[in-house]
């Protein structure tokens, strides 16, 4: 691999996130971020965006936006040297990145200014395990309400097959097979019966739109083909079973949605994954308050559950947490891999 003169962004975010990515098992993406850090001077507009980012760059997934922009270019074939690098035809990371940054500076900036879109369906394994437990405890089907749905792929979670060791959940015949490494107690075997499912997103993606599908695929790490194929299968299901999505602000939509009548004998479930980090403190509080207000109205025949798959406040780990009403009981169900590759289940 050729080594070129290194110039880092003012905040060093690409280098920092390269270490995180490498620890998560993606050597290729780590090398992309490191080469991008060294060659950033070739893309002055991109450098200005990274160096002048107004908020916390880690919470905004700034490095992942940068990586996805390059992956998108490689997938399009617009830059032959970059595409060849992604196809492992050479290992000149610095040469390929220098050329791509110089030639496609404006494209990368446009891409980075849009929010991340990581509609990772492997995270649904944690939700599925929690929903099976809810079925046992309540005996009820569920109504799903998702905040930050992206393309809405996790609204179709009942249409996927889950393998938790010897326990099979969801649809056994589904082409979407999710088999995370499972540590701790196995979930109980129970049906996942969804009677209604809808979500909200500021910029929802449409599974029938080729550009939307490409955007989602670009955010998957290029050296993880299993994730790419699983996402393609989930997108095919979404084209057949389109998720019900609303374009809007969750802080306005959620209180109205939770105020709608709830059927007797149905458990309403609000859930979200890797969304809270993108909300400011005021919006986080508004979402929390809307859910708590709905919880205060819950009854034994119309219960409410809140499932959260998010980084802990200090970003030390990812946790799957559940709060149930009318009891108000709160539990951390699992510690999780950020993309759902493994779950350490607490029960």
Short mmCIF file of C-alpha atoms in Angstrom, two decimals:
data_model
loop_
_atom_site.label_atom_id
_atom_site.label_comp_id
_atom_site.label_asym_id
_atom_site.label_seq_id
_atom_site.Cartn_x
_atom_site.Cartn_y
_atom_site.Cartn_z
CA UNK A 1 0.00 0.00 0.00
CA UNK A 2 1.40 3.42 -0.92
CA UNK A 3 1.78 5.89 1.91
CA UNK A 4 1.24 9.58 1.23
CA UNK A 5 1.61 12.72 3.30
CA UNK A 6 -0.98 12.80 6.05
CA UNK A 7 -3.13 15.81 6.76
CA UNK A 8 -5.89 15.29 9.29
CA UNK A 9 -9.18 17.05 9.66
CA UNK A 10 -9.15 19.53 12.55
CA UNK A 11 -11.16 17.20 14.74
CA UNK A 12 -9.42 13.98 13.65
CA UNK A 13 -12.81 12.31 13.37
CA UNK A 14 -11.89 10.04 10.45
CA UNK A 15 -8.88 8.69 12.34
CA UNK A 16 -10.84 8.21 15.55
CA UNK A 17 -13.65 6.37 13.86
CA UNK A 18 -11.17 4.20 11.94
CA UNK A 19 -10.10 2.77 15.31
CA UNK A 20 -13.74 2.09 16.25
CA UNK A 21 -14.47 0.45 12.91
CA UNK A 22 -11.36 -1.73 13.10
CA UNK A 23 -12.39 -2.90 16.58
CA UNK A 24 -15.78 -3.87 15.10
CA UNK A 25 -14.04 -6.08 12.54
CA UNK A 26 -13.92 -3.95 9.38
CA UNK A 27 -10.30 -3.56 8.35
CA UNK A 28 -11.22 -2.33 4.86
CA UNK A 29 -13.45 0.54 6.05
CA UNK A 30 -10.86 1.49 8.66
CA UNK A 31 -8.24 1.74 5.90
CA UNK A 32 -10.63 3.87 3.80
CA UNK A 33 -11.13 6.31 6.67
CA UNK A 34 -7.40 6.51 7.41
CA UNK A 35 -6.53 7.14 3.77
CA UNK A 36 -9.30 9.70 3.59
CA UNK A 37 -7.83 11.46 6.59
CA UNK A 38 -4.40 11.54 4.92
CA UNK A 39 -5.73 12.75 1.57
CA UNK A 40 -8.37 15.20 2.74
CA UNK A 41 -6.48 18.18 1.32
CA UNK A 42 -7.49 17.04 -2.17
CA UNK A 43 -11.15 17.82 -1.37
CA UNK A 44 -11.31 21.35 0.09
CA UNK A 45 -15.12 21.45 0.28
CA UNK A 46 -15.27 18.13 2.10
CA UNK A 47 -12.43 19.18 4.41
CA UNK A 48 -14.32 22.37 5.27
CA UNK A 49 -17.46 20.40 6.12
CA UNK A 50 -15.56 17.97 8.35
CA UNK A 51 -13.40 20.61 10.05
CA UNK A 52 -16.31 22.97 10.60
CA UNK A 53 -18.97 20.47 11.68
CA UNK A 54 -21.10 22.38 14.23
CA UNK A 55 -22.21 19.47 16.42
CA UNK A 56 -20.67 16.34 17.89
CA UNK A 57 -19.22 14.55 14.82
CA UNK A 58 -19.44 11.11 16.42
CA UNK A 59 -23.13 11.44 17.25
CA UNK A 60 -23.76 12.71 13.73
CA UNK A 61 -21.89 9.68 12.31
CA UNK A 62 -19.80 12.06 10.22
CA UNK A 63 -17.18 9.45 9.35
CA UNK A 64 -19.88 7.00 8.28
CA UNK A 65 -21.35 9.63 5.96
CA UNK A 66 -17.91 10.11 4.42
CA UNK A 67 -17.40 6.37 4.04
CA UNK A 68 -20.85 5.89 2.51
CA UNK A 69 -20.24 8.64 -0.05
CA UNK A 70 -17.09 6.85 -1.23
CA UNK A 71 -18.86 3.48 -1.24
CA UNK A 72 -21.65 5.03 -3.34
CA UNK A 73 -19.10 6.32 -5.86
CA UNK A 74 -17.43 2.91 -6.03
CA UNK A 75 -20.76 1.13 -6.54
CA UNK A 76 -21.73 3.53 -9.35
CA UNK A 77 -18.49 2.88 -11.20
CA UNK A 78 -17.96 6.61 -11.79
CA UNK A 79 -14.36 6.41 -10.59
CA UNK A 80 -12.57 3.39 -12.02
CA UNK A 81 -9.58 3.55 -9.65
CA UNK A 82 -11.85 3.74 -6.60
CA UNK A 83 -14.13 0.96 -7.89
CA UNK A 84 -11.12 -1.26 -8.49
CA UNK A 85 -10.01 -0.69 -4.88
CA UNK A 86 -13.45 -1.76 -3.61
CA UNK A 87 -13.30 -4.82 -5.83
CA UNK A 88 -9.88 -5.67 -4.26
CA UNK A 89 -8.07 -5.36 -7.57
CA UNK A 90 -5.33 -3.25 -5.91
CA UNK A 91 -4.46 -1.95 -2.44
CA UNK A 92 -3.42 1.63 -3.21
CA UNK A 93 -5.83 3.22 -0.76
CA UNK A 94 -4.07 6.58 -0.76
CA UNK A 95 -3.86 6.84 -4.54
CA UNK A 96 -7.50 5.87 -5.05
CA UNK A 97 -8.75 8.18 -2.31
CA UNK A 98 -6.66 11.13 -3.50
CA UNK A 99 -8.10 10.83 -6.99
CA UNK A 100 -11.68 10.31 -5.83
CA UNK A 101 -11.56 13.21 -3.38
CA UNK A 102 -10.18 15.56 -6.02
CA UNK A 103 -12.65 14.51 -8.71
CA UNK A 104 -15.82 14.17 -6.64
CA UNK A 105 -15.50 16.78 -3.88
CA UNK A 106 -18.93 18.31 -4.51
CA UNK A 107 -20.66 14.90 -4.64
CA UNK A 108 -19.13 13.86 -1.29
CA UNK A 109 -20.23 17.13 0.33
CA UNK A 110 -23.80 16.74 -0.92
CA UNK A 111 -23.89 13.18 0.40
CA UNK A 112 -22.48 14.13 3.82
CA UNK A 113 -25.04 16.88 4.35
CA UNK A 114 -27.85 14.32 4.25
CA UNK A 115 -28.57 12.25 7.39
CA UNK A 116 -27.28 8.72 7.74
CA UNK A 117 -29.49 5.85 6.58
CA UNK A 118 -28.54 2.60 8.29
CA UNK A 119 -31.77 0.62 8.27
CA UNK A 120 -29.98 -2.45 9.64
CA UNK A 121 -32.49 -5.30 9.92
CA UNK A 122 -30.17 -7.44 12.09
CA UNK A 123 -31.06 -5.12 14.97
CA UNK A 124 -34.61 -6.47 14.66
CA UNK A 125 -33.42 -9.66 16.37
CA UNK A 126 -33.39 -7.82 19.68
CA UNK A 127 -36.85 -6.41 19.08
CA UNK A 128 -38.12 -9.83 18.02
CA UNK A 129 -36.82 -11.45 21.20
CA UNK A 130 -38.45 -8.72 23.29
CA UNK A 131 -41.76 -9.08 21.42
CA UNK A 132 -41.78 -12.84 22.01
CA UNK A 133 -41.36 -12.14 25.70
CA UNK A 134 -44.17 -9.60 25.60
CA UNK A 135 -46.43 -12.14 23.93
CA UNK A 136 -45.83 -14.55 26.81
CA UNK A 137 -46.36 -11.91 29.51
CA UNK A 138 -49.39 -10.18 27.96
CA UNK A 139 -50.88 -12.87 25.72
CA UNK A 140 -51.56 -10.11 23.18
CA UNK A 141 -50.60 -9.26 19.61
CA UNK A 142 -48.75 -5.97 19.09
CA UNK A 143 -49.20 -2.69 17.27
CA UNK A 144 -45.83 -1.23 16.24
CA UNK A 145 -45.03 2.48 16.25
CA UNK A 146 -41.49 3.32 15.10
CA UNK A 147 -39.57 6.57 15.47
CA UNK A 148 -36.91 7.22 12.84
CA UNK A 149 -37.98 4.46 10.47
CA UNK A 150 -35.70 5.28 7.51
CA UNK A 151 -37.03 2.86 4.85
CA UNK A 152 -39.31 1.14 7.37
CA UNK A 153 -37.62 -2.23 7.04
CA UNK A 154 -37.92 -3.00 10.75
CA UNK A 155 -41.67 -2.41 10.58
CA UNK A 156 -41.65 -5.69 8.62
CA UNK A 157 -39.82 -7.51 11.43
CA UNK A 158 -42.51 -10.20 11.73
CA UNK A 159 -41.70 -11.22 8.13
CA UNK A 160 -38.09 -12.21 8.95
CA UNK A 161 -36.66 -15.48 10.25
CA UNK A 162 -34.72 -15.32 13.54
CA UNK A 163 -32.39 -17.99 14.81
CA UNK A 164 -31.60 -17.79 18.51
CA UNK A 165 -29.67 -21.01 18.98
CA UNK A 166 -32.35 -23.71 19.03
CA UNK A 167 -35.18 -21.15 19.10
CA UNK A 168 -36.69 -20.08 15.75
CA UNK A 169 -38.80 -16.92 15.68
CA UNK A 170 -40.69 -14.91 13.09
CA UNK A 171 -41.41 -16.40 9.67
CA UNK A 172 -39.40 -19.64 9.29
CA UNK A 173 -39.67 -19.46 5.48
CA UNK A 174 -38.46 -15.86 5.16
CA UNK A 175 -35.58 -15.09 2.77
CA UNK A 176 -34.29 -12.68 5.43
CA UNK A 177 -32.40 -14.87 7.89
CA UNK A 178 -31.10 -13.18 11.04
CA UNK A 179 -28.89 -15.36 13.21
CA UNK A 180 -26.89 -13.24 15.64
CA UNK A 181 -24.34 -14.59 18.07
CA UNK A 182 -26.47 -15.06 21.19
CA UNK A 183 -25.01 -14.99 24.66
CA UNK A 184 -27.00 -15.52 27.81
CA UNK A 185 -30.51 -16.88 28.23
CA UNK A 186 -32.38 -17.84 25.08
CA UNK A 187 -35.64 -15.98 24.44
CA UNK A 188 -38.90 -17.79 24.92
CA UNK A 189 -40.49 -19.27 21.80
CA UNK A 190 -43.69 -17.38 21.01
CA UNK A 191 -45.45 -15.99 17.93
CA UNK A 192 -44.72 -12.45 16.74
CA UNK A 193 -48.17 -11.24 15.74
CA UNK A 194 -48.28 -7.67 14.41
CA UNK A 195 -51.77 -6.27 13.80
CA UNK A 196 -50.58 -2.81 12.68
CA UNK A 197 -47.25 -1.11 12.04
CA UNK A 198 -46.36 2.43 11.08
CA UNK A 199 -43.47 4.82 11.50
CA UNK A 200 -42.21 8.35 11.06
CA UNK A 201 -39.03 9.80 9.61
CA UNK A 202 -37.90 13.26 8.57
CA UNK A 203 -36.73 11.84 5.25
CA UNK A 204 -38.23 8.37 4.78
CA UNK A 205 -36.80 6.24 2.00
CA UNK A 206 -38.95 4.37 -0.51
CA UNK A 207 -37.97 0.73 -1.12
CA UNK A 208 -39.43 0.96 -4.64
CA UNK A 209 -37.04 3.81 -5.54
CA UNK A 210 -33.68 2.60 -6.94
CA UNK A 211 -31.89 5.70 -5.61
CA UNK A 212 -33.20 5.02 -2.09
CA UNK A 213 -32.08 1.40 -2.28
CA UNK A 214 -28.62 2.48 -3.41
CA UNK A 215 -28.35 4.97 -0.56
CA UNK A 216 -29.10 2.27 1.98
CA UNK A 217 -26.66 -0.17 0.38
CA UNK A 218 -23.90 2.44 0.35
CA UNK A 219 -24.14 2.79 4.12
CA UNK A 220 -23.39 -0.91 4.60
CA UNK A 221 -19.68 -1.53 5.06
CA UNK A 222 -18.20 -2.76 1.80
CA UNK A 223 -16.35 -5.70 3.35
CA UNK A 224 -19.51 -7.19 4.89
CA UNK A 225 -21.27 -8.93 1.96
CA UNK A 226 -23.63 -10.87 4.24
CA UNK A 227 -25.14 -7.60 5.50
CA UNK A 228 -25.49 -6.36 1.93
CA UNK A 229 -27.33 -9.50 0.79
CA UNK A 230 -29.60 -9.45 3.86
CA UNK A 231 -30.47 -5.81 3.18
CA UNK A 232 -31.28 -6.60 -0.46
CA UNK A 233 -33.65 -9.37 0.69
CA UNK A 234 -35.37 -7.05 3.18
CA UNK A 235 -35.80 -4.43 0.45
CA UNK A 236 -37.43 -7.02 -1.80
CA UNK A 237 -39.91 -7.82 0.99
CA UNK A 238 -40.58 -4.10 1.48
CA UNK A 239 -41.43 -3.72 -2.20
CA UNK A 240 -44.05 -6.47 -1.80
CA UNK A 241 -45.22 -5.32 1.65
CA UNK A 242 -44.66 -1.53 1.71
CA UNK A 243 -44.23 -0.19 5.26
CA UNK A 244 -46.63 2.56 6.36
CA UNK A 245 -44.39 5.63 6.68
CA UNK A 246 -45.11 9.27 7.45
CA UNK A 247 -42.72 12.06 6.51
CA UNK A 248 -42.61 14.31 9.53
CA UNK A 249 -41.11 15.47 12.80
CA UNK A 250 -41.34 12.73 15.43
CA UNK A 251 -41.81 15.28 18.20
CA UNK A 252 -45.06 16.41 16.54
CA UNK A 253 -46.21 13.11 15.04
CA UNK A 254 -45.65 10.83 18.02
CA UNK A 255 -47.96 12.53 20.57
CA UNK A 256 -50.75 12.58 17.97
CA UNK A 257 -50.16 8.96 17.01
CA UNK A 258 -50.11 7.76 20.62
CA UNK A 259 -53.31 9.68 21.35
CA UNK A 260 -55.25 7.58 18.80
CA UNK A 261 -57.55 4.91 20.28
CA UNK A 262 -55.86 1.61 21.12
CA UNK A 263 -57.75 -1.62 20.61
CA UNK A 264 -58.61 -3.66 23.67
CA UNK A 265 -56.34 -6.69 23.95
CA UNK A 266 -53.52 -5.19 21.83
CA UNK A 267 -50.14 -4.16 23.23
CA UNK A 268 -48.90 -0.92 21.66
CA UNK A 269 -45.10 -0.90 21.19
CA UNK A 270 -43.04 2.22 20.49
CA UNK A 271 -39.56 1.36 19.28
CA UNK A 272 -36.48 2.94 17.72
CA UNK A 273 -32.90 2.03 16.87
CA UNK A 274 -29.92 4.37 16.58
CA UNK A 275 -32.12 7.46 16.36
CA UNK A 276 -31.79 9.23 19.70
CA UNK A 277 -28.20 10.28 18.99
CA UNK A 278 -29.39 12.41 16.07
CA UNK A 279 -31.95 14.33 18.15
CA UNK A 280 -31.06 17.39 20.15
CA UNK A 281 -31.68 17.46 23.89
CA UNK A 282 -35.03 19.24 23.48
CA UNK A 283 -36.32 16.76 20.89
CA UNK A 284 -35.13 13.78 22.94
CA UNK A 285 -37.05 15.14 25.90
CA UNK A 286 -40.15 15.67 23.76
CA UNK A 287 -40.10 12.07 22.52
CA UNK A 288 -39.57 10.74 26.04
CA UNK A 289 -42.39 12.89 27.40
CA UNK A 290 -44.80 11.75 24.69
CA UNK A 291 -44.10 8.11 25.46
CA UNK A 292 -44.36 8.63 29.23
CA UNK A 293 -47.69 10.45 28.80
CA UNK A 294 -49.03 7.53 26.76
CA UNK A 295 -47.71 5.15 29.41
CA UNK A 296 -49.68 7.01 32.07
CA UNK A 297 -52.86 6.21 30.10
CA UNK A 298 -52.02 2.51 29.68
CA UNK A 299 -54.12 -0.22 31.29
CA UNK A 300 -53.82 -3.96 31.69
CA UNK A 301 -56.03 -4.42 28.61
CA UNK A 302 -54.28 -1.67 26.64
CA UNK A 303 -50.63 -1.88 27.70
CA UNK A 304 -47.73 0.10 26.26
CA UNK A 305 -44.11 -0.99 25.81
CA UNK A 306 -41.13 1.14 24.81
CA UNK A 307 -38.17 -0.61 23.17
CA UNK A 308 -34.94 1.31 22.66
CA UNK A 309 -31.83 0.08 20.80
CA UNK A 310 -29.36 2.92 21.36
CA UNK A 311 -25.91 3.93 22.51
CA UNK A 312 -25.65 4.66 26.21
CA UNK A 313 -25.22 8.40 26.93
CA UNK A 314 -21.44 8.10 27.18
CA UNK A 315 -21.30 5.89 24.03
CA UNK A 316 -19.62 3.10 26.03
CA UNK A 317 -21.96 0.41 24.68
CA UNK A 318 -25.23 -0.22 22.86
CA UNK A 319 -28.15 -1.32 25.01
CA UNK A 320 -31.58 -2.74 24.28
CA UNK A 321 -33.93 -1.43 26.97
CA UNK A 322 -37.63 -1.92 27.61
CA UNK A 323 -40.14 -0.02 29.72
CA UNK A 324 -43.65 -1.43 30.16
CA UNK A 325 -46.82 0.26 31.36
CA UNK A 326 -49.08 0.32 33.32
CA UNK A 327 -46.44 -1.05 35.72
CA UNK A 328 -43.70 1.37 34.59
CA UNK A 329 -41.11 -1.39 34.94
CA UNK A 330 -37.83 -0.62 33.17
CA UNK A 331 -35.21 -3.21 32.23
CA UNK A 332 -32.06 -3.35 30.17
CA UNK A 333 -32.65 -6.52 28.16
CA UNK A 334 -29.31 -6.81 26.40
CA UNK A 335 -25.98 -5.31 25.51
CA UNK A 336 -25.67 -5.38 21.73
CA UNK A 337 -23.35 -5.05 18.78
CA UNK A 338 -24.20 -1.72 17.04
CA UNK A 339 -25.37 -3.55 13.91
CA UNK A 340 -26.95 -6.52 15.68
CA UNK A 341 -24.18 -9.04 15.01
CA UNK A 342 -24.31 -10.27 18.62
CA UNK A 343 -26.50 -9.87 21.71
CA UNK A 344 -25.54 -10.41 25.33
CA UNK A 345 -29.02 -11.14 26.67
CA UNK A 346 -29.79 -10.25 30.26
CA UNK A 347 -33.34 -11.58 30.21
#
